Amino acid sequence: MEYSFLIQKALDGREFAYCPYSGFAVGAALLCSDGEVYTGCNIESSSYSPSNCAERTAFFKAISDGKQEFAALAVIGAPKGENLPFPQCVPCGVCLQVINEFCTGDFPIILAQSTQQYTVHTLRDLLPLGFRLDAKEESI
Ligand code: THU
């Protein structure tokens, strides 16, 4: 599959990153199975720990709109002001665990450096032993 369109959406989402503390701006775009796309950005807090990553923002927006079937996630991030292509930005463990709640191991996660440069990973690649209460569905 060609993911340039989804990466462009992630870049669009990144424009809204609120990251005055880290200066690191991240964008995510979540493609739902019905074709709708939800964007997300990171949102930081002066007390740091309540900060939210771009990936979780996208997921929480979609889930709070009633979506639960997802087809792919694109992520792109770098220090604010940096020019493309960026180094790859890999989702943190907390975000991967949230993704694991709603997606199966074959869920594609696109790590983008620009709209044309990206690698496609699976959730299983990035979180091989994620916790699931219903672990019977997926064995190693
Ligand atoms: N961040 C994300 O939004 N997604 C990632 O995949 C990695 C990190 C955010 C969290 C924080 O606001 C900033 O980037 C620096 O860690």
PDB file of C-alpha atoms and ligand atoms in Angstrom:
ATOM      1  CA  MET A   1       0.000   0.000   0.000  1.00  0.00           C
ATOM      2  CA  GLU A   2       1.054   3.561  -0.725  1.00  0.00           C
ATOM      3  CA  TYR A   3       1.106   5.593   2.460  1.00  0.00           C
ATOM      4  CA  SER A   4       2.158   9.077   1.254  1.00  0.00           C
ATOM      5  CA  PHE A   5      -1.364  10.455   1.732  1.00  0.00           C
ATOM      6  CA  LEU A   6      -1.462   9.261   5.350  1.00  0.00           C
ATOM      7  CA  ILE A   7       1.993  10.702   6.073  1.00  0.00           C
ATOM      8  CA  GLN A   8       0.865  14.064   4.685  1.00  0.00           C
ATOM      9  CA  LYS A   9      -2.041  13.946   7.164  1.00  0.00           C
ATOM     10  CA  ALA A  10       0.434  13.200   9.977  1.00  0.00           C
ATOM     11  CA  LEU A  11       2.489  16.210   8.897  1.00  0.00           C
ATOM     12  CA  ASP A  12      -0.695  18.306   8.892  1.00  0.00           C
ATOM     13  CA  GLY A  13      -1.438  17.123  12.450  1.00  0.00           C
ATOM     14  CA  ARG A  14       2.121  17.916  13.508  1.00  0.00           C
ATOM     15  CA  GLU A  15       1.490  21.580  12.698  1.00  0.00           C
ATOM     16  CA  PHE A  16      -0.658  21.751  15.851  1.00  0.00           C
ATOM     17  CA  ALA A  17       1.897  20.147  18.176  1.00  0.00           C
ATOM     18  CA  TYR A  18       1.990  21.902  21.549  1.00  0.00           C
ATOM     19  CA  CYS A  19       5.515  21.169  22.712  1.00  0.00           C
ATOM     20  CA  PRO A  20       6.999  24.228  24.472  1.00  0.00           C
ATOM     21  CA  TYR A  21       8.972  22.036  26.918  1.00  0.00           C
ATOM     22  CA  SER A  22      10.630  19.482  24.668  1.00  0.00           C
ATOM     23  CA  GLY A  23      10.559  21.426  21.407  1.00  0.00           C
ATOM     24  CA  PHE A  24       9.948  18.050  19.729  1.00  0.00           C
ATOM     25  CA  ALA A  25       6.886  18.146  17.447  1.00  0.00           C
ATOM     26  CA  VAL A  26       5.149  14.908  16.486  1.00  0.00           C
ATOM     27  CA  GLY A  27       2.244  14.203  14.170  1.00  0.00           C
ATOM     28  CA  ALA A  28       0.214  11.047  13.715  1.00  0.00           C
ATOM     29  CA  ALA A  29      -2.535  10.020  11.329  1.00  0.00           C
ATOM     30  CA  LEU A  30      -4.810   7.085  12.038  1.00  0.00           C
ATOM     31  CA  LEU A  31      -6.636   5.490   9.115  1.00  0.00           C
ATOM     32  CA  CYS A  32      -9.897   3.890  10.216  1.00  0.00           C
ATOM     33  CA  SER A  33     -11.225   0.834   8.416  1.00  0.00           C
ATOM     34  CA  ASP A  34     -14.109   2.940   7.059  1.00  0.00           C
ATOM     35  CA  GLY A  35     -11.601   5.272   5.358  1.00  0.00           C
ATOM     36  CA  GLU A  36     -11.827   8.157   7.810  1.00  0.00           C
ATOM     37  CA  VAL A  37      -8.528   9.628   9.027  1.00  0.00           C
ATOM     38  CA  TYR A  38      -7.911  11.099  12.495  1.00  0.00           C
ATOM     39  CA  THR A  39      -4.854  13.242  13.031  1.00  0.00           C
ATOM     40  CA  GLY A  40      -3.041  13.809  16.305  1.00  0.00           C
ATOM     41  CA  CYS A  41      -0.226  15.878  17.764  1.00  0.00           C
ATOM     42  CA  ASN A  42       1.664  15.811  21.022  1.00  0.00           C
ATOM     43  CA  ILE A  43       0.297  18.033  23.775  1.00  0.00           C
ATOM     44  CA  GLU A  44       2.610  18.861  26.663  1.00  0.00           C
ATOM     45  CA  SER A  45       2.033  20.208  30.157  1.00  0.00           C
ATOM     46  CA  SER A  46       4.219  22.337  32.436  1.00  0.00           C
ATOM     47  CA  SER A  47       3.998  19.544  35.009  1.00  0.00           C
ATOM     48  CA  TYR A  48       5.299  17.153  32.297  1.00  0.00           C
ATOM     49  CA  SER A  49       3.633  13.863  33.226  1.00  0.00           C
ATOM     50  CA  PRO A  50       0.165  14.741  31.869  1.00  0.00           C
ATOM     51  CA  SER A  51       1.677  15.182  28.393  1.00  0.00           C
ATOM     52  CA  ASN A  52       0.108  13.186  25.591  1.00  0.00           C
ATOM     53  CA  CYS A  53       1.832  11.745  22.542  1.00  0.00           C
ATOM     54  CA  ALA A  54       0.571  12.349  19.017  1.00  0.00           C
ATOM     55  CA  GLU A  55      -0.318   8.679  18.541  1.00  0.00           C
ATOM     56  CA  ARG A  56      -2.567   8.538  21.596  1.00  0.00           C
ATOM     57  CA  THR A  57      -4.179  11.841  20.645  1.00  0.00           C
ATOM     58  CA  ALA A  58      -5.151  10.346  17.276  1.00  0.00           C
ATOM     59  CA  PHE A  59      -6.441   7.129  18.845  1.00  0.00           C
ATOM     60  CA  PHE A  60      -8.400   8.896  21.577  1.00  0.00           C
ATOM     61  CA  LYS A  61      -9.990  11.275  19.084  1.00  0.00           C
ATOM     62  CA  ALA A  62     -11.092   8.336  16.927  1.00  0.00           C
ATOM     63  CA  ILE A  63     -12.304   6.146  19.792  1.00  0.00           C
ATOM     64  CA  SER A  64     -14.239   9.004  21.367  1.00  0.00           C
ATOM     65  CA  ASP A  65     -15.966   9.398  17.991  1.00  0.00           C
ATOM     66  CA  GLY A  66     -17.087   5.781  18.046  1.00  0.00           C
ATOM     67  CA  LYS A  67     -14.370   4.201  15.869  1.00  0.00           C
ATOM     68  CA  GLN A  68     -12.872   0.874  16.879  1.00  0.00           C
ATOM     69  CA  GLU A  69     -11.636  -0.643  13.610  1.00  0.00           C
ATOM     70  CA  PHE A  70      -8.307   0.652  12.365  1.00  0.00           C
ATOM     71  CA  ALA A  71      -6.268   0.045   9.204  1.00  0.00           C
ATOM     72  CA  ALA A  72      -2.939   1.881   9.686  1.00  0.00           C
ATOM     73  CA  LEU A  73      -1.097   4.559  11.661  1.00  0.00           C
ATOM     74  CA  ALA A  74       1.530   6.972  10.317  1.00  0.00           C
ATOM     75  CA  VAL A  75       3.934   8.786  12.666  1.00  0.00           C
ATOM     76  CA  ILE A  76       6.396  11.575  11.936  1.00  0.00           C
ATOM     77  CA  GLY A  77       8.299  13.733  14.384  1.00  0.00           C
ATOM     78  CA  ALA A  78      11.404  15.840  14.908  1.00  0.00           C
ATOM     79  CA  PRO A  79      12.524  18.951  16.753  1.00  0.00           C
ATOM     80  CA  LYS A  80      10.420  21.949  15.765  1.00  0.00           C
ATOM     81  CA  GLY A  81      12.000  23.847  12.879  1.00  0.00           C
ATOM     82  CA  GLU A  82      13.915  20.861  11.511  1.00  0.00           C
ATOM     83  CA  ASN A  83      13.688  20.279   7.768  1.00  0.00           C
ATOM     84  CA  LEU A  84      12.537  17.094   6.053  1.00  0.00           C
ATOM     85  CA  PRO A  85      13.589  14.334   5.915  1.00  0.00           C
ATOM     86  CA  PHE A  86      13.387  13.742   9.655  1.00  0.00           C
ATOM     87  CA  PRO A  87      14.977  10.865  11.541  1.00  0.00           C
ATOM     88  CA  GLN A  88      12.411   8.148  12.305  1.00  0.00           C
ATOM     89  CA  CYS A  89      10.228   8.697  15.359  1.00  0.00           C
ATOM     90  CA  VAL A  90       9.243   5.408  16.993  1.00  0.00           C
ATOM     91  CA  PRO A  91       6.098   5.303  19.172  1.00  0.00           C
ATOM     92  CA  CYS A  92       6.742   5.004  22.907  1.00  0.00           C
ATOM     93  CA  GLY A  93       5.794   1.941  24.932  1.00  0.00           C
ATOM     94  CA  VAL A  94       2.714   3.605  26.409  1.00  0.00           C
ATOM     95  CA  CYS A  95       1.338   4.407  22.950  1.00  0.00           C
ATOM     96  CA  LEU A  96       2.136   0.910  21.705  1.00  0.00           C
ATOM     97  CA  GLN A  97       0.187  -0.530  24.635  1.00  0.00           C
ATOM     98  CA  VAL A  98      -2.812   1.665  23.742  1.00  0.00           C
ATOM     99  CA  ILE A  99      -2.562   0.540  20.115  1.00  0.00           C
ATOM    100  CA  ASN A 100      -2.390  -3.060  21.353  1.00  0.00           C
ATOM    101  CA  GLU A 101      -5.746  -2.568  23.048  1.00  0.00           C
ATOM    102  CA  PHE A 102      -7.513  -1.962  19.747  1.00  0.00           C
ATOM    103  CA  CYS A 103      -5.355  -3.539  17.029  1.00  0.00           C
ATOM    104  CA  THR A 104      -4.001  -6.975  16.218  1.00  0.00           C
ATOM    105  CA  GLY A 105      -0.328  -7.844  15.741  1.00  0.00           C
ATOM    106  CA  ASP A 106      -0.414  -7.301  11.983  1.00  0.00           C
ATOM    107  CA  PHE A 107      -1.552  -3.661  12.324  1.00  0.00           C
ATOM    108  CA  PRO A 108       0.753  -1.523  10.107  1.00  0.00           C
ATOM    109  CA  ILE A 109       2.646   1.343  11.735  1.00  0.00           C
ATOM    110  CA  ILE A 110       4.357   3.640   9.239  1.00  0.00           C
ATOM    111  CA  LEU A 111       7.501   5.359  10.515  1.00  0.00           C
ATOM    112  CA  ALA A 112       7.982   8.283   8.179  1.00  0.00           C
ATOM    113  CA  GLN A 113      10.883  10.579   7.465  1.00  0.00           C
ATOM    114  CA  SER A 114       9.005  12.419   4.690  1.00  0.00           C
ATOM    115  CA  THR A 115       5.979  11.635   2.526  1.00  0.00           C
ATOM    116  CA  GLN A 116       8.231   9.597   0.225  1.00  0.00           C
ATOM    117  CA  GLN A 117      10.583   8.004   2.753  1.00  0.00           C
ATOM    118  CA  TYR A 118       9.093   5.560   5.215  1.00  0.00           C
ATOM    119  CA  THR A 119       9.233   2.051   6.550  1.00  0.00           C
ATOM    120  CA  VAL A 120       6.249  -0.098   7.407  1.00  0.00           C
ATOM    121  CA  HIS A 121       6.313  -2.098  10.634  1.00  0.00           C
ATOM    122  CA  THR A 122       3.730  -4.188  12.398  1.00  0.00           C
ATOM    123  CA  LEU A 123       2.521  -3.694  15.936  1.00  0.00           C
ATOM    124  CA  ARG A 124       3.991  -7.132  16.623  1.00  0.00           C
ATOM    125  CA  ASP A 125       7.447  -5.911  15.447  1.00  0.00           C
ATOM    126  CA  LEU A 126       7.379  -2.918  17.764  1.00  0.00           C
ATOM    127  CA  LEU A 127       5.640  -4.554  20.742  1.00  0.00           C
ATOM    128  CA  PRO A 128       6.311  -8.278  20.504  1.00  0.00           C
ATOM    129  CA  LEU A 129       5.080  -9.162  23.990  1.00  0.00           C
ATOM    130  CA  GLY A 130       2.376  -6.586  24.641  1.00  0.00           C
ATOM    131  CA  PHE A 131      -0.014  -7.364  27.465  1.00  0.00           C
ATOM    132  CA  ARG A 132      -3.515  -8.518  26.521  1.00  0.00           C
ATOM    133  CA  LEU A 133      -6.203  -9.966  28.738  1.00  0.00           C
ATOM    134  CA  ASP A 134      -7.434 -11.913  25.699  1.00  0.00           C
ATOM    135  CA  ALA A 135      -3.966 -13.259  24.874  1.00  0.00           C
ATOM    136  CA  LYS A 136      -5.430 -16.537  23.625  1.00  0.00           C
ATOM    137  CA  GLU A 137      -6.168 -14.906  20.245  1.00  0.00           C
ATOM    138  CA  GLU A 138      -2.499 -14.300  19.506  1.00  0.00           C
ATOM    139  CA  SER A 139       0.217 -16.703  20.489  1.00  0.00           C
ATOM    140  CA  ILE A 140       3.904 -16.178  19.848  1.00  0.00           C
TER     141      ILE A 140
HETATM  142  N1  THU B   1       6.301  12.001  21.473  1.00  0.00           N
HETATM  143  C1  THU B   1       5.232  11.680  20.693  1.00  0.00           C
HETATM  144  O1  THU B   1       4.256  12.430  20.607  1.00  0.00           O
HETATM  145  N2  THU B   1       5.271  10.519  20.006  1.00  0.00           N
HETATM  146  C2  THU B   1       6.352   9.681  19.956  1.00  0.00           C
HETATM  147  O2  THU B   1       6.312   8.700  19.226  1.00  0.00           O
HETATM  148  C3  THU B   1       7.528   9.971  20.772  1.00  0.00           C
HETATM  149  C4  THU B   1       7.463  11.166  21.641  1.00  0.00           C
HETATM  150  C5  THU B   1       6.284  13.298  22.167  1.00  0.00           C
HETATM  151  C6  THU B   1       6.197  13.268  23.665  1.00  0.00           C
HETATM  152  C7  THU B   1       6.801  14.607  24.031  1.00  0.00           C
HETATM  153  O3  THU B   1       5.815  15.613  23.905  1.00  0.00           O
HETATM  154  C8  THU B   1       7.863  14.843  22.948  1.00  0.00           C
HETATM  155  O4  THU B   1       7.491  13.992  21.871  1.00  0.00           O
HETATM  156  C9  THU B   1       9.287  14.531  23.383  1.00  0.00           C
HETATM  157  O5  THU B   1       9.366  13.281  23.946  1.00  0.00           O
END
